[in-house]
Amino acid sequence: IPDIVKSFFVPLCTLLVTVPLTFIIIGPIATFAGQLVGAATLAICNVSPVLEGIILGATWQVFVIFGLHWGLIPICLNNLATMHYDPVIAPFFTASFAQIGVVAAIILRTKNTKLKTIAVPAFISGVFGITEPCLYGVTLPRKKPFILSCIGAAAGGGIIGLMGSKMYSFAGGLLGITIFISPKGIDKGFYGAVIATIVSFAIGF
């Protein structure tokens, strides 16, 4: 493509190829995979909430990368609508704290000014539940920090399952811990979520 029209025609040709592929191939495959993930998670939770918590905690960030977590959100919303709480997706909550634990350690240890410039705002957004800057800007490109965050999230997810913690709403981040408070008051499930959050952060760190 000639340089004079490249800035217009390259994006146009890219869209002409990728949009039909997304609707015809990628979309249906991703939808099916997401539904499969949701069904498998629900089945494991019915057998062992602890095992489901470990698996979901460990894999939540991987699901986010591929968009497969959207297969789990309808389960959560349905449970909230029918039972007014959700125990199935609750272990996801620990993933963001494992991420920011890793990023906090990187901020303290790195001598790379550019990395620190990326990591500090990523950490701040992660505290409020937006972990994509941590994930894509800091941990995933370096592989080992990403794996460590998955391990931390698995440990926290297992604690959530063990303590029977339930979400009574849907939120993330530090302020989101309130979603584990039962309408009847603070109970074992809330304390379990707090412990899981601290453990996930500590292991990640």
mmCIF file of C-alpha atoms in Angstrom:
data_model
loop_
_atom_site.group_PDB
_atom_site.id
_atom_site.type_symbol
_atom_site.label_atom_id
_atom_site.label_comp_id
_atom_site.label_asym_id
_atom_site.label_seq_id
_atom_site.Cartn_x
_atom_site.Cartn_y
_atom_site.Cartn_z
ATOM 1 C CA ILE A 1 0.000 0.000 0.000
ATOM 2 C CA PRO A 2 1.510 3.388 -0.967
ATOM 3 C CA ASP A 3 2.665 5.506 1.960
ATOM 4 C CA ILE A 4 0.348 8.357 1.045
ATOM 5 C CA VAL A 5 -2.778 6.259 1.817
ATOM 6 C CA LYS A 6 -1.284 3.720 4.238
ATOM 7 C CA SER A 7 -2.591 5.405 7.400
ATOM 8 C CA PHE A 8 -6.159 4.988 6.094
ATOM 9 C CA PHE A 9 -6.073 1.702 4.185
ATOM 10 C CA VAL A 10 -4.099 -0.442 6.667
ATOM 11 C CA PRO A 11 -6.679 -0.003 9.491
ATOM 12 C CA LEU A 12 -9.504 -0.407 6.966
ATOM 13 C CA CYS A 13 -8.101 -3.680 5.603
ATOM 14 C CA THR A 14 -7.445 -4.896 9.146
ATOM 15 C CA LEU A 15 -11.080 -4.282 10.096
ATOM 16 C CA LEU A 16 -12.362 -5.900 6.888
ATOM 17 C CA VAL A 17 -10.533 -9.093 7.887
ATOM 18 C CA THR A 18 -10.896 -9.153 11.672
ATOM 19 C CA VAL A 19 -14.530 -8.062 12.108
ATOM 20 C CA PRO A 20 -16.028 -10.930 10.032
ATOM 21 C CA LEU A 21 -13.593 -13.386 11.675
ATOM 22 C CA THR A 22 -14.677 -12.157 15.113
ATOM 23 C CA PHE A 23 -18.393 -12.607 14.407
ATOM 24 C CA ILE A 24 -18.136 -15.868 12.449
ATOM 25 C CA ILE A 25 -15.321 -17.780 14.187
ATOM 26 C CA ILE A 26 -13.772 -16.134 17.264
ATOM 27 C CA GLY A 27 -17.039 -14.976 18.862
ATOM 28 C CA PRO A 28 -18.851 -18.343 18.793
ATOM 29 C CA ILE A 29 -15.736 -20.210 19.963
ATOM 30 C CA ALA A 30 -15.180 -17.763 22.839
ATOM 31 C CA THR A 31 -18.864 -17.919 23.818
ATOM 32 C CA PHE A 32 -18.836 -21.725 23.868
ATOM 33 C CA ALA A 33 -15.550 -21.804 25.809
ATOM 34 C CA GLY A 34 -16.936 -19.313 28.343
ATOM 35 C CA GLN A 35 -20.082 -21.403 28.848
ATOM 36 C CA LEU A 36 -17.917 -24.507 29.281
ATOM 37 C CA VAL A 37 -15.801 -22.730 31.904
ATOM 38 C CA GLY A 38 -18.959 -21.645 33.737
ATOM 39 C CA ALA A 39 -20.450 -25.143 33.738
ATOM 40 C CA ALA A 40 -17.184 -26.733 34.905
ATOM 41 C CA THR A 41 -16.744 -24.190 37.706
ATOM 42 C CA LEU A 42 -20.301 -24.761 38.922
ATOM 43 C CA ALA A 43 -19.824 -28.551 38.847
ATOM 44 C CA ILE A 44 -16.574 -28.375 40.850
ATOM 45 C CA CYS A 45 -18.163 -25.987 43.383
ATOM 46 C CA ASN A 46 -20.970 -28.494 43.998
ATOM 47 C CA VAL A 47 -18.361 -31.160 44.798
ATOM 48 C CA SER A 48 -15.800 -29.102 46.760
ATOM 49 C CA PRO A 49 -15.995 -25.331 47.358
ATOM 50 C CA VAL A 50 -12.365 -25.353 48.539
ATOM 51 C CA LEU A 51 -11.100 -27.008 45.349
ATOM 52 C CA GLU A 52 -13.262 -24.694 43.248
ATOM 53 C CA GLY A 53 -11.858 -21.705 45.141
ATOM 54 C CA ILE A 54 -8.269 -22.793 44.501
ATOM 55 C CA ILE A 55 -8.883 -23.466 40.805
ATOM 56 C CA LEU A 56 -10.899 -20.302 40.172
ATOM 57 C CA GLY A 57 -8.427 -18.158 42.121
ATOM 58 C CA ALA A 58 -5.502 -19.587 40.158
ATOM 59 C CA THR A 59 -7.154 -19.265 36.748
ATOM 60 C CA TRP A 60 -9.249 -16.093 37.050
ATOM 61 C CA GLN A 61 -6.563 -13.839 35.576
ATOM 62 C CA VAL A 62 -5.963 -16.297 32.735
ATOM 63 C CA PHE A 63 -9.715 -16.250 32.029
ATOM 64 C CA VAL A 64 -9.643 -12.448 31.990
ATOM 65 C CA ILE A 65 -6.849 -12.434 29.395
ATOM 66 C CA PHE A 66 -8.952 -14.554 27.018
ATOM 67 C CA GLY A 67 -12.322 -13.055 27.985
ATOM 68 C CA LEU A 68 -13.538 -16.400 29.334
ATOM 69 C CA HIS A 69 -14.541 -14.891 32.685
ATOM 70 C CA TRP A 70 -17.723 -13.648 30.975
ATOM 71 C CA GLY A 71 -18.921 -17.251 31.072
ATOM 72 C CA LEU A 72 -18.917 -16.997 34.871
ATOM 73 C CA ILE A 73 -20.557 -13.595 35.362
ATOM 74 C CA PRO A 74 -24.093 -14.810 34.425
ATOM 75 C CA ILE A 75 -23.851 -17.514 37.132
ATOM 76 C CA CYS A 76 -23.030 -14.847 39.696
ATOM 77 C CA LEU A 77 -25.799 -12.501 38.545
ATOM 78 C CA ASN A 78 -28.353 -15.320 38.508
ATOM 79 C CA ASN A 79 -27.402 -16.374 42.043
ATOM 80 C CA LEU A 80 -27.612 -12.782 43.259
ATOM 81 C CA ALA A 81 -31.046 -12.431 41.679
ATOM 82 C CA THR A 82 -32.463 -15.721 42.978
ATOM 83 C CA MET A 83 -30.623 -16.427 46.265
ATOM 84 C CA HIS A 84 -29.393 -12.877 47.004
ATOM 85 C CA TYR A 85 -25.826 -14.161 47.403
ATOM 86 C CA ASP A 86 -23.200 -15.970 45.353
ATOM 87 C CA PRO A 87 -20.596 -18.458 46.637
ATOM 88 C CA VAL A 88 -19.409 -19.641 43.194
ATOM 89 C CA ILE A 89 -17.564 -16.622 41.801
ATOM 90 C CA ALA A 90 -16.502 -15.264 45.216
ATOM 91 C CA PRO A 91 -12.895 -16.618 44.962
ATOM 92 C CA PHE A 92 -12.242 -14.229 42.054
ATOM 93 C CA PHE A 93 -11.980 -11.436 44.607
ATOM 94 C CA THR A 94 -8.517 -12.514 45.776
ATOM 95 C CA ALA A 95 -6.898 -12.276 42.333
ATOM 96 C CA SER A 96 -6.563 -8.493 42.325
ATOM 97 C CA PHE A 97 -4.861 -8.501 45.738
ATOM 98 C CA ALA A 98 -2.358 -11.128 44.642
ATOM 99 C CA GLN A 99 -1.626 -8.919 41.621
ATOM 100 C CA ILE A 100 -1.060 -5.757 43.635
ATOM 101 C CA GLY A 101 1.050 -7.712 46.134
ATOM 102 C CA VAL A 102 3.432 -8.703 43.336
ATOM 103 C CA VAL A 103 3.431 -5.179 41.909
ATOM 104 C CA ALA A 104 4.127 -3.665 45.334
ATOM 105 C CA ALA A 105 7.193 -5.898 45.663
ATOM 106 C CA ILE A 106 8.363 -4.880 42.185
ATOM 107 C CA ILE A 107 7.965 -1.183 43.065
ATOM 108 C CA LEU A 108 10.104 -1.625 46.175
ATOM 109 C CA ARG A 109 12.808 -3.748 44.567
ATOM 110 C CA THR A 110 13.235 -2.539 41.002
ATOM 111 C CA LYS A 111 15.896 -0.035 40.034
ATOM 112 C CA ASN A 112 14.344 0.320 36.570
ATOM 113 C CA THR A 113 12.866 3.831 36.500
ATOM 114 C CA LYS A 114 10.629 3.093 33.506
ATOM 115 C CA LEU A 115 9.172 -0.020 35.163
ATOM 116 C CA LYS A 116 8.555 1.871 38.399
ATOM 117 C CA THR A 117 6.791 4.631 36.429
ATOM 118 C CA ILE A 118 4.398 2.001 35.033
ATOM 119 C CA ALA A 119 4.053 0.006 38.261
ATOM 120 C CA VAL A 120 3.105 2.815 40.670
ATOM 121 C CA PRO A 121 -0.096 3.953 38.885
ATOM 122 C CA ALA A 122 -0.885 0.300 38.089
ATOM 123 C CA PHE A 123 -0.721 -0.492 41.812
ATOM 124 C CA ILE A 124 -3.024 2.436 42.659
ATOM 125 C CA SER A 125 -5.638 1.353 40.110
ATOM 126 C CA GLY A 126 -5.279 -2.248 41.331
ATOM 127 C CA VAL A 127 -6.165 -1.202 44.875
ATOM 128 C CA PHE A 128 -9.516 -0.073 43.486
ATOM 129 C CA GLY A 129 -10.072 -3.338 41.587
ATOM 130 C CA ILE A 130 -8.814 -2.363 38.125
ATOM 131 C CA THR A 131 -5.931 -4.767 37.637
ATOM 132 C CA GLU A 132 -5.487 -4.650 33.846
ATOM 133 C CA PRO A 133 -2.581 -2.148 34.152
ATOM 134 C CA CYS A 134 -0.892 -4.513 36.643
ATOM 135 C CA LEU A 135 -1.618 -7.530 34.486
ATOM 136 C CA TYR A 136 -0.686 -6.242 31.031
ATOM 137 C CA GLY A 137 1.840 -3.580 31.996
ATOM 138 C CA VAL A 138 3.826 -5.271 34.760
ATOM 139 C CA THR A 139 3.284 -8.950 35.638
ATOM 140 C CA LEU A 140 2.316 -10.770 32.427
ATOM 141 C CA PRO A 141 5.255 -9.500 30.315
ATOM 142 C CA ARG A 142 7.631 -10.769 33.007
ATOM 143 C CA LYS A 143 5.935 -14.199 33.357
ATOM 144 C CA LYS A 144 7.265 -15.178 36.832
ATOM 145 C CA PRO A 145 5.435 -12.331 38.656
ATOM 146 C CA PHE A 146 2.244 -13.360 36.852
ATOM 147 C CA ILE A 147 2.654 -16.984 37.966
ATOM 148 C CA LEU A 148 3.283 -15.825 41.554
ATOM 149 C CA SER A 149 0.094 -13.754 41.467
ATOM 150 C CA CYS A 150 -1.856 -16.828 40.321
ATOM 151 C CA ILE A 151 -0.409 -18.830 43.242
ATOM 152 C CA GLY A 152 -1.383 -16.101 45.706
ATOM 153 C CA ALA A 153 -4.889 -15.912 44.258
ATOM 154 C CA ALA A 154 -5.233 -19.722 44.474
ATOM 155 C CA ALA A 155 -4.382 -19.663 48.174
ATOM 156 C CA GLY A 156 -6.865 -16.872 48.826
ATOM 157 C CA GLY A 157 -9.534 -18.577 46.747
ATOM 158 C CA GLY A 158 -9.110 -21.769 48.746
ATOM 159 C CA ILE A 159 -9.629 -19.831 51.992
ATOM 160 C CA ILE A 160 -12.790 -18.236 50.573
ATOM 161 C CA GLY A 161 -14.115 -21.706 49.737
ATOM 162 C CA LEU A 162 -13.079 -23.124 53.121
ATOM 163 C CA MET A 163 -14.747 -20.322 55.094
ATOM 164 C CA GLY A 164 -17.914 -20.423 52.992
ATOM 165 C CA SER A 165 -17.625 -16.749 52.071
ATOM 166 C CA LYS A 166 -20.479 -15.431 49.939
ATOM 167 C CA MET A 167 -20.789 -12.295 47.831
ATOM 168 C CA TYR A 168 -23.961 -10.295 48.421
ATOM 169 C CA SER A 169 -23.185 -7.899 45.585
ATOM 170 C CA PHE A 170 -20.579 -7.621 42.846
ATOM 171 C CA ALA A 171 -17.518 -5.388 43.204
ATOM 172 C CA GLY A 172 -13.744 -5.505 43.389
ATOM 173 C CA GLY A 173 -10.893 -3.685 45.025
ATOM 174 C CA LEU A 174 -10.239 -2.781 48.631
ATOM 175 C CA LEU A 175 -13.602 -1.097 49.175
ATOM 176 C CA GLY A 176 -15.273 -4.122 47.572
ATOM 177 C CA ILE A 177 -14.590 -6.208 50.687
ATOM 178 C CA THR A 178 -17.967 -4.959 51.920
ATOM 179 C CA ILE A 179 -19.734 -7.242 49.397
ATOM 180 C CA PHE A 180 -19.008 -10.126 51.796
ATOM 181 C CA ILE A 181 -21.022 -8.587 54.642
ATOM 182 C CA SER A 182 -24.266 -10.512 55.119
ATOM 183 C CA PRO A 183 -27.529 -8.560 55.468
ATOM 184 C CA LYS A 184 -27.709 -10.175 58.910
ATOM 185 C CA GLY A 185 -24.324 -8.701 59.866
ATOM 186 C CA ILE A 186 -20.658 -9.636 59.851
ATOM 187 C CA ASP A 187 -20.123 -13.394 60.009
ATOM 188 C CA LYS A 188 -17.472 -16.065 59.418
ATOM 189 C CA GLY A 189 -17.699 -15.566 55.660
ATOM 190 C CA PHE A 190 -16.665 -11.919 55.936
ATOM 191 C CA TYR A 191 -13.715 -12.745 58.164
ATOM 192 C CA GLY A 192 -12.748 -15.463 55.700
ATOM 193 C CA ALA A 193 -12.736 -12.945 52.847
ATOM 194 C CA VAL A 194 -10.560 -10.550 54.865
ATOM 195 C CA ILE A 195 -8.083 -13.339 55.704
ATOM 196 C CA ALA A 196 -8.071 -14.513 52.072
ATOM 197 C CA THR A 197 -7.344 -10.960 50.879
ATOM 198 C CA ILE A 198 -4.406 -10.564 53.268
ATOM 199 C CA VAL A 199 -2.995 -14.007 52.431
ATOM 200 C CA SER A 200 -3.258 -13.383 48.655
ATOM 201 C CA PHE A 201 -1.480 -10.047 48.962
ATOM 202 C CA ALA A 202 1.218 -11.491 51.240
ATOM 203 C CA ILE A 203 1.968 -14.474 48.985
ATOM 204 C CA GLY A 204 2.028 -12.243 45.920
ATOM 205 C CA PHE A 205 4.379 -9.849 47.689
#
